[in-house]
Short mmCIF file of C-alpha atoms in Angstrom, two decimals:
data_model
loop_
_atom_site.label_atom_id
_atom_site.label_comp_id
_atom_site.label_asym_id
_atom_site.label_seq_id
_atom_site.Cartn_x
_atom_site.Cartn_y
_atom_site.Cartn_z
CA UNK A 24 0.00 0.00 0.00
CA UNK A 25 1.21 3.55 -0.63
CA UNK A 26 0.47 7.10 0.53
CA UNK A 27 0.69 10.73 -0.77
CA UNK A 28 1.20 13.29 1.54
CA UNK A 29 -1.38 15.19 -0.38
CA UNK A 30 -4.58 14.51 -2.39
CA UNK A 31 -7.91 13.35 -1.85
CA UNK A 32 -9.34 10.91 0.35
CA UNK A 33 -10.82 8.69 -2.13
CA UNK A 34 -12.54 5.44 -1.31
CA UNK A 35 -13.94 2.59 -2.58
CA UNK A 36 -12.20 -0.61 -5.05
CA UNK A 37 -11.42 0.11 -9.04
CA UNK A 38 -11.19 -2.93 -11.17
CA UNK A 39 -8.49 -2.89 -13.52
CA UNK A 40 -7.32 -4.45 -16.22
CA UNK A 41 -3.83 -4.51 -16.21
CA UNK A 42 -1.86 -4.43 -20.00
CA UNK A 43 0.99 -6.52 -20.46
CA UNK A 44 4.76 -5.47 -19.96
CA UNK A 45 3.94 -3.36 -16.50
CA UNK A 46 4.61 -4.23 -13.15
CA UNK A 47 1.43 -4.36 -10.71
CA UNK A 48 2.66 -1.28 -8.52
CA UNK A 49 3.42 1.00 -11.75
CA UNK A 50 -0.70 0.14 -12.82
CA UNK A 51 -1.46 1.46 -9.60
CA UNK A 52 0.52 4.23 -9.20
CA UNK A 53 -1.40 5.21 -12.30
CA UNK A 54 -4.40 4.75 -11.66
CA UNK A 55 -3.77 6.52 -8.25
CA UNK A 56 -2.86 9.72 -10.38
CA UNK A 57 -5.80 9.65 -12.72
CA UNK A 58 -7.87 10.09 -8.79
CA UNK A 59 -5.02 11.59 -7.32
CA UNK A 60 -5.86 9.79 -4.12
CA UNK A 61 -3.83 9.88 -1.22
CA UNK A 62 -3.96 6.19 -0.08
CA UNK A 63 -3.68 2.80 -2.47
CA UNK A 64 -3.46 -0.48 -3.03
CA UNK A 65 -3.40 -3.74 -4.99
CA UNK A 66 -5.05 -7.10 -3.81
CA UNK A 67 -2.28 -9.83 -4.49
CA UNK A 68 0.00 -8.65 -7.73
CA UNK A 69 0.43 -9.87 -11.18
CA UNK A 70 3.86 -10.48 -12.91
CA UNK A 71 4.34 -8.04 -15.76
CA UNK A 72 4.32 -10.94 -18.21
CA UNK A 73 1.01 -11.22 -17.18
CA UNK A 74 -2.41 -9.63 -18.21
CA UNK A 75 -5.90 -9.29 -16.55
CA UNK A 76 -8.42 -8.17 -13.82
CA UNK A 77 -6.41 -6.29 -10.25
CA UNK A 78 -8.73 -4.60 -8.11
CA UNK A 79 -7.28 -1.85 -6.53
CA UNK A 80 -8.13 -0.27 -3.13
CA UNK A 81 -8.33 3.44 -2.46
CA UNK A 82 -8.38 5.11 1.13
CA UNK A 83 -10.75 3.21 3.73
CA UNK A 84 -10.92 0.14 1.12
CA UNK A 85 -7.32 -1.01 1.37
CA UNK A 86 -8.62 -2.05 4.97
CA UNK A 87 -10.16 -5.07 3.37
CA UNK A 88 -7.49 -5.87 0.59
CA UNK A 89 -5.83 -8.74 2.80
CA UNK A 90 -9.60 -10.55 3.15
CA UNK A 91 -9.58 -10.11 -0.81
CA UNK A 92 -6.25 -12.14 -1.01
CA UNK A 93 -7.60 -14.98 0.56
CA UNK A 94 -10.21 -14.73 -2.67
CA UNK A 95 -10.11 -17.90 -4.98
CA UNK A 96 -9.19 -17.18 -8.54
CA UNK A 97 -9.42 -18.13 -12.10
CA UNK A 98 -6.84 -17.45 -14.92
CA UNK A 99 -5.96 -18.66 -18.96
CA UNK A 100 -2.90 -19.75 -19.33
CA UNK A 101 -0.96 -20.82 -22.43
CA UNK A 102 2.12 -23.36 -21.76
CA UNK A 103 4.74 -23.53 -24.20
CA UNK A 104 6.00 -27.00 -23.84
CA UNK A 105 9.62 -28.10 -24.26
CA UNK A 106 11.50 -24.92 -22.37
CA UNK A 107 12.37 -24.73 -18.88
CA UNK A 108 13.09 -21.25 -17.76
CA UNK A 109 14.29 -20.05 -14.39
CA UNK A 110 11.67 -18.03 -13.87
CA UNK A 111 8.71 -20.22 -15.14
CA UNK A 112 7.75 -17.94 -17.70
CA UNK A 113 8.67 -16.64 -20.88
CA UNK A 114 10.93 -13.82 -19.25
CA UNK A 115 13.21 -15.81 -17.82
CA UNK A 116 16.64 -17.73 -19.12
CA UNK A 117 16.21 -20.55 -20.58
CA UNK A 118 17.65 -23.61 -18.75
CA UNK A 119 16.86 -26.75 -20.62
CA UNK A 120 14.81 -27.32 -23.91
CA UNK A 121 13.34 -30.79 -24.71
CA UNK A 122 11.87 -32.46 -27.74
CA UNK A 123 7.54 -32.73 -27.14
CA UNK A 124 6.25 -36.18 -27.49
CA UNK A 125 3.35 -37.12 -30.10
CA UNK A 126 0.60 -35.75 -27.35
CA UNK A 127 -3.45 -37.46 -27.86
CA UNK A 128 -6.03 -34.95 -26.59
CA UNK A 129 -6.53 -37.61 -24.10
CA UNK A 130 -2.98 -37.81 -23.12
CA UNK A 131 -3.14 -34.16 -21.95
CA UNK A 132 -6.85 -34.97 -20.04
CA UNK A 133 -4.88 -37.68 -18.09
CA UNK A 134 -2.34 -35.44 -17.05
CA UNK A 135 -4.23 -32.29 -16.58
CA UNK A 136 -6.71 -34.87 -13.80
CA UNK A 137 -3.00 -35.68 -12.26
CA UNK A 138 -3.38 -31.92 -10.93
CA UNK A 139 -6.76 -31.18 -10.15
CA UNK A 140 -8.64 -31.20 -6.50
CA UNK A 141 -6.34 -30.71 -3.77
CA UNK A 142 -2.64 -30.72 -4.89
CA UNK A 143 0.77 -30.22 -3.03
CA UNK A 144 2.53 -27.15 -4.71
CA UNK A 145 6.35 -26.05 -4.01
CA UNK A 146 6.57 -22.32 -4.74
CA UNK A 147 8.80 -21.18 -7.84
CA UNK A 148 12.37 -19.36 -6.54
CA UNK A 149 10.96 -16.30 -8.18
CA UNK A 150 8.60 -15.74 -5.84
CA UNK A 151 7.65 -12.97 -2.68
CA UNK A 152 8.09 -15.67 -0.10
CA UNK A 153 10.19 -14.80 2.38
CA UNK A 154 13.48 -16.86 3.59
CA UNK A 155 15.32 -15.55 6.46
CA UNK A 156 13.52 -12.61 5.93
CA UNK A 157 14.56 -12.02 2.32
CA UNK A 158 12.20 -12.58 -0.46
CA UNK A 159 13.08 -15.78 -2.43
CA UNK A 160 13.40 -13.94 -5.54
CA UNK A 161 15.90 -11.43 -4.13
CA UNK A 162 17.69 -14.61 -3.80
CA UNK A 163 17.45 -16.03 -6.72
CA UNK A 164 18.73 -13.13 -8.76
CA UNK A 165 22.10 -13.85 -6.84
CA UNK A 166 22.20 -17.68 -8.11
CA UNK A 167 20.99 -18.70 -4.77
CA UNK A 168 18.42 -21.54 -5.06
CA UNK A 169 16.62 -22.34 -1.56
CA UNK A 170 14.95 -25.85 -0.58
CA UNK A 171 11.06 -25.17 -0.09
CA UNK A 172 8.70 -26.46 1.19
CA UNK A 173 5.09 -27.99 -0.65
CA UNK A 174 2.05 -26.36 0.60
CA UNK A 175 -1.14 -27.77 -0.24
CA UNK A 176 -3.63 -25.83 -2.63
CA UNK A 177 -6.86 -26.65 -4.49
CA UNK A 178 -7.09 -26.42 -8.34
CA UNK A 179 -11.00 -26.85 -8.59
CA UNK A 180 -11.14 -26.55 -12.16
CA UNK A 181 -8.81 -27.60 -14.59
CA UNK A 182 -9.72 -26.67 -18.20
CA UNK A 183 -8.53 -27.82 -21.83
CA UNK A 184 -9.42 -25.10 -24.12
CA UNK A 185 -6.93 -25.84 -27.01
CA UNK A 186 -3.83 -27.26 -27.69
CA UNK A 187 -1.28 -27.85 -30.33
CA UNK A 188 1.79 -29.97 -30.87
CA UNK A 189 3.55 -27.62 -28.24
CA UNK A 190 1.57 -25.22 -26.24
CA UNK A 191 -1.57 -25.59 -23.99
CA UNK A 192 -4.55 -23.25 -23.60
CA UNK A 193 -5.93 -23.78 -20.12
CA UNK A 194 -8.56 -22.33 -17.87
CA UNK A 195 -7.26 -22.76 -14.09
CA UNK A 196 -10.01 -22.28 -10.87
CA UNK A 197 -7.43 -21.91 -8.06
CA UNK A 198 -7.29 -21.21 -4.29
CA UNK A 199 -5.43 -19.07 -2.59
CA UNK A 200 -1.76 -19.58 -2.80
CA UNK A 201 -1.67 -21.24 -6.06
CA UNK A 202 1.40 -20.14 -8.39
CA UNK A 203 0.22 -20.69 -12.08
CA UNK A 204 4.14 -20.65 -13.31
CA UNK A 205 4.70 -24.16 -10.92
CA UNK A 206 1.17 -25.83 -12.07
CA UNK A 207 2.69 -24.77 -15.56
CA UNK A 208 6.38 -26.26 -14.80
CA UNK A 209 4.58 -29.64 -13.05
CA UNK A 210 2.68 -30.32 -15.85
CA UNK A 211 5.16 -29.93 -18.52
CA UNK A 212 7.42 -32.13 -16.69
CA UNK A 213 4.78 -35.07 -16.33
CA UNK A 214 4.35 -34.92 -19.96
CA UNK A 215 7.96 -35.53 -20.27
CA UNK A 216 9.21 -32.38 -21.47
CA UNK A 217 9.57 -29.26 -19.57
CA UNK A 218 7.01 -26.17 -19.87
CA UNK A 219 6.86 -22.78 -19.18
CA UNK A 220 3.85 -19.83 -19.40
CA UNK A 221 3.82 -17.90 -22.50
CA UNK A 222 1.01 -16.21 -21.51
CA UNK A 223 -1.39 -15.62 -18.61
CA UNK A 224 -4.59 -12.94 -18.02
CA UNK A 225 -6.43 -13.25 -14.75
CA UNK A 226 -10.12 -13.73 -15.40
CA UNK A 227 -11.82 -13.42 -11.81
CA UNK A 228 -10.82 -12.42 -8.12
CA UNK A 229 -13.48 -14.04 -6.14
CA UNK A 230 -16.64 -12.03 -6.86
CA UNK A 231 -15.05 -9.83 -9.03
CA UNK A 232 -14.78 -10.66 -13.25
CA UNK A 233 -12.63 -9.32 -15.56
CA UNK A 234 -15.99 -8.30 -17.63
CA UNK A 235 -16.68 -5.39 -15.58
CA UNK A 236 -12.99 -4.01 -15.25
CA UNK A 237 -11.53 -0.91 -16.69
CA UNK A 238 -8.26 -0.26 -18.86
CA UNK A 239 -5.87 2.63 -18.21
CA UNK A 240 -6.39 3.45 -22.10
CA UNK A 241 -10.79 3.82 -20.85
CA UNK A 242 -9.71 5.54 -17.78
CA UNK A 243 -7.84 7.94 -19.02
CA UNK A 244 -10.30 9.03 -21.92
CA UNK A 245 -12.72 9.19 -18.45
CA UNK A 246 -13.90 12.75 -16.65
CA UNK A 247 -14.20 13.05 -12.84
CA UNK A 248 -17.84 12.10 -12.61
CA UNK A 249 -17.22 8.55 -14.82
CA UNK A 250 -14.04 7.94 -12.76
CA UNK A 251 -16.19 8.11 -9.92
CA UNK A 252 -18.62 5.75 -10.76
CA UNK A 253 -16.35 3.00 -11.44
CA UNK A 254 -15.59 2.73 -7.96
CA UNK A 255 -17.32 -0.05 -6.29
CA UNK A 256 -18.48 0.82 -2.31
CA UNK A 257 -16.00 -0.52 0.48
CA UNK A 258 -18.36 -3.06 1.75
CA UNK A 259 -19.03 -4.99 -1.48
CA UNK A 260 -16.41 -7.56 -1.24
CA UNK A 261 -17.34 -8.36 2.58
CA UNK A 262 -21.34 -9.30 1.25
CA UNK A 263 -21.10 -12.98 2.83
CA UNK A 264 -21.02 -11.66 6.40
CA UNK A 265 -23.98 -11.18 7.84
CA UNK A 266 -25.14 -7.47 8.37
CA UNK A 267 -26.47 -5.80 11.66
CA UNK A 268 -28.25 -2.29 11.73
CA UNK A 269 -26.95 -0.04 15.11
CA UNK A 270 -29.04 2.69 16.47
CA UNK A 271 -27.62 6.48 17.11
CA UNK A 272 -26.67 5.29 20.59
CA UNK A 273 -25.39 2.07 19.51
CA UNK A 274 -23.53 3.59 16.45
CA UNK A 275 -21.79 6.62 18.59
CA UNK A 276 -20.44 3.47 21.43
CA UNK A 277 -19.09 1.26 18.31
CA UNK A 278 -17.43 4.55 17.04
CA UNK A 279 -16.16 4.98 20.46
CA UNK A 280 -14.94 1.61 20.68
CA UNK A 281 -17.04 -0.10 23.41
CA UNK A 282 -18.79 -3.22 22.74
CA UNK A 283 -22.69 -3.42 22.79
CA UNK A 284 -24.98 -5.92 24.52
CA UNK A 285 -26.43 -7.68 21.84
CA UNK A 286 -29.04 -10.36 22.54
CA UNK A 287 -30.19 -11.53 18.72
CA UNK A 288 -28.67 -14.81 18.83
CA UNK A 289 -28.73 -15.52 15.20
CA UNK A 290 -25.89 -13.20 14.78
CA UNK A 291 -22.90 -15.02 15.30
CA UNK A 292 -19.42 -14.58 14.48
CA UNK A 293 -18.09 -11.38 12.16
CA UNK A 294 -20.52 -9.16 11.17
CA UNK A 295 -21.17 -5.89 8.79
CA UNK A 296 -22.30 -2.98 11.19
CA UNK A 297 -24.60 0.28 9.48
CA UNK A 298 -25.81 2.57 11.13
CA UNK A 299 -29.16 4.06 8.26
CA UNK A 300 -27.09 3.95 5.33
CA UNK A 301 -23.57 4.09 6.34
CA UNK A 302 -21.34 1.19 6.51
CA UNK A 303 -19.11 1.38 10.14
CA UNK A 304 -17.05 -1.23 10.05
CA UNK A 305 -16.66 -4.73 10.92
CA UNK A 306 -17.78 -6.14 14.21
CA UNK A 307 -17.65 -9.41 16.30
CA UNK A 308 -20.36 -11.40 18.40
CA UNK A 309 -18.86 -12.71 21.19
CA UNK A 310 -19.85 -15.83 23.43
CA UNK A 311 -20.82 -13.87 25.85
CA UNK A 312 -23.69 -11.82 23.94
CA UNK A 313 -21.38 -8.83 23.30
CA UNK A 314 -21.01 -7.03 20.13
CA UNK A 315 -17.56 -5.88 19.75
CA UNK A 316 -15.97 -3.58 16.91
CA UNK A 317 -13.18 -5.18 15.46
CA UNK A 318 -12.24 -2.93 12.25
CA UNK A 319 -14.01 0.47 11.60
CA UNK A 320 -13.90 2.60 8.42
CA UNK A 321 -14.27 6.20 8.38
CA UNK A 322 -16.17 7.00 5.06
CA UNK A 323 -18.31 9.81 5.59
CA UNK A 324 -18.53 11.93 8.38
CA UNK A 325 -18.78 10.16 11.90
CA UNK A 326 -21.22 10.47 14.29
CA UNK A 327 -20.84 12.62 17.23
CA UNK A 328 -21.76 12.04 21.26
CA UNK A 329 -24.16 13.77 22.93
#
């Protein structure tokens, strides 16, 4: 997330989606200038190899930018078969390339099933892991190569759209976690001869599609007022909690920080707090019948005691 010491206090999420060849912090940066907002952020980035849907955060709506990178995702992906790179994609060196085997449509099904449901993943080297408190790809720019460990993700859909003697065109449904460029390298090497991505374009970011996202090339041609409506309201990607409505009284104590006795014992758990129209924050029922606050955002102008 950055920060400007001046401009406005814009918030609310902007889909974009990101061209080829830039780096996830340069598209916001931006995007961040065509607001001129004074607080921003990404929600998980993509390499500058690839393309696709990045919802960005501005002001009070990077406070829910780490729930959105626990979002599932989906992505198309084409592998080039036969090259091993060190970076898993078509940027990096080339390490090893590999003659591709006479491949049946159903030879690629069988190997594609090898990958999907639950599946242990090692991370790629050129990664933002952290080793020793160094990111793995700082790391790997200075020839280091670190053991790591497999971490279990889900691939819940694994998708043949096309495919040629040497490249696949697949649709991936991923959890959280999942690095495209290793699913990409693992494959390859079960079919026997290396692979790498060519090219990859994020599709979705759990509720959010790449339909209803915005290039720099539309924003830009955008006035204030348009700009404005792309943004989508803080709240939106939190819809699956449950909501609660607070009175004045109520709304003034959350804002203050106290928790509330709250005796409807359906609400359980996290919950969205509003007080009329205005969204507070997020809150907590606790065991013992309180209602705590647990985040609040300051959109609008806060309520005041008596």
């Amino acid at each position: 997330m950055s920060k400007r010491k001046s401009g406005r206090n814009i918030h609310g999420i902007l889909l974009l989606d990101k061209r080829l060849g830039v780096s996830s912090n340069r598209a916001l940066q931006e995007v961040r200038r065509l607001f001129n907002a004074n607080k921003a952020g990404h929600t998980g980035s993509l390499d500058p190899l690839a393309t696709g849907l990045l919802p960005l955060c501005f002001g009070e709506a990077t406070k829910v930018s780490a729930l959105m990178l626990d979002d599932h995702k989906r992505y198309q992906v084409l592998v080039q078969l036969g090259v091993t790179t060190d970076t898993g994609d078509a940027e990096g060196q080339v390490l090893e390339t590999r003659p591709v085997p006479a491949l049946s449509r159903n030879d690629v099904l069988a190997c594609l099933k090898k990958f999907t449901g639950e599946i242990d993943q090692v991370p790629p080297m050129y990664s933002a892991l952290k080793h020793n408190g160094k990111k793995l790809y700082e790391l790997a720019r200075e020839g280091k190569n670190i053991e790591r460990k497999a971490r279990r993700i889900s691939i819940f859909e694994l998708k043949l759209l096309d495919f040629s003697r040497d490249q696949l065109w697949l649709e991936v449904f991923c959890s959280k976690g999942t690095y495209i460029r290793s699913l990409a390298e693992d494959i390859g090497h079960d079919l026997g001869c290396g692979g790498t991505v060519k090219e990859l374009r994020r599709l979705e970011a759990g509720q959010f599609s790449i339909i209803d996202a915005k290039t720099i090339e539309q924003l830009t041609a955008m006035d204030e007022r348009s700009l404005m409506q792309c943004l989508i309201s803080v709240d939106q990607p939190l819809q699956a909690m449950p909501a609660v409505q607070l009175s004045d009284e109520q709304a003034v104590c959350i804002q203050y920080g106290q928790a509330l006795d709250w005796q409807e014992a359906s609400v359980q758990g996290m919950v969205r707090m509003y007080h009329e129209s205005v969204f507070l924050g997020l809150g907590e029922r606790l065991l013992d019948g309180k209602l705590a606050p647990r985040k609040l955002f300051n959109i609008s102008n806060q309520l005041k005691g008596p």
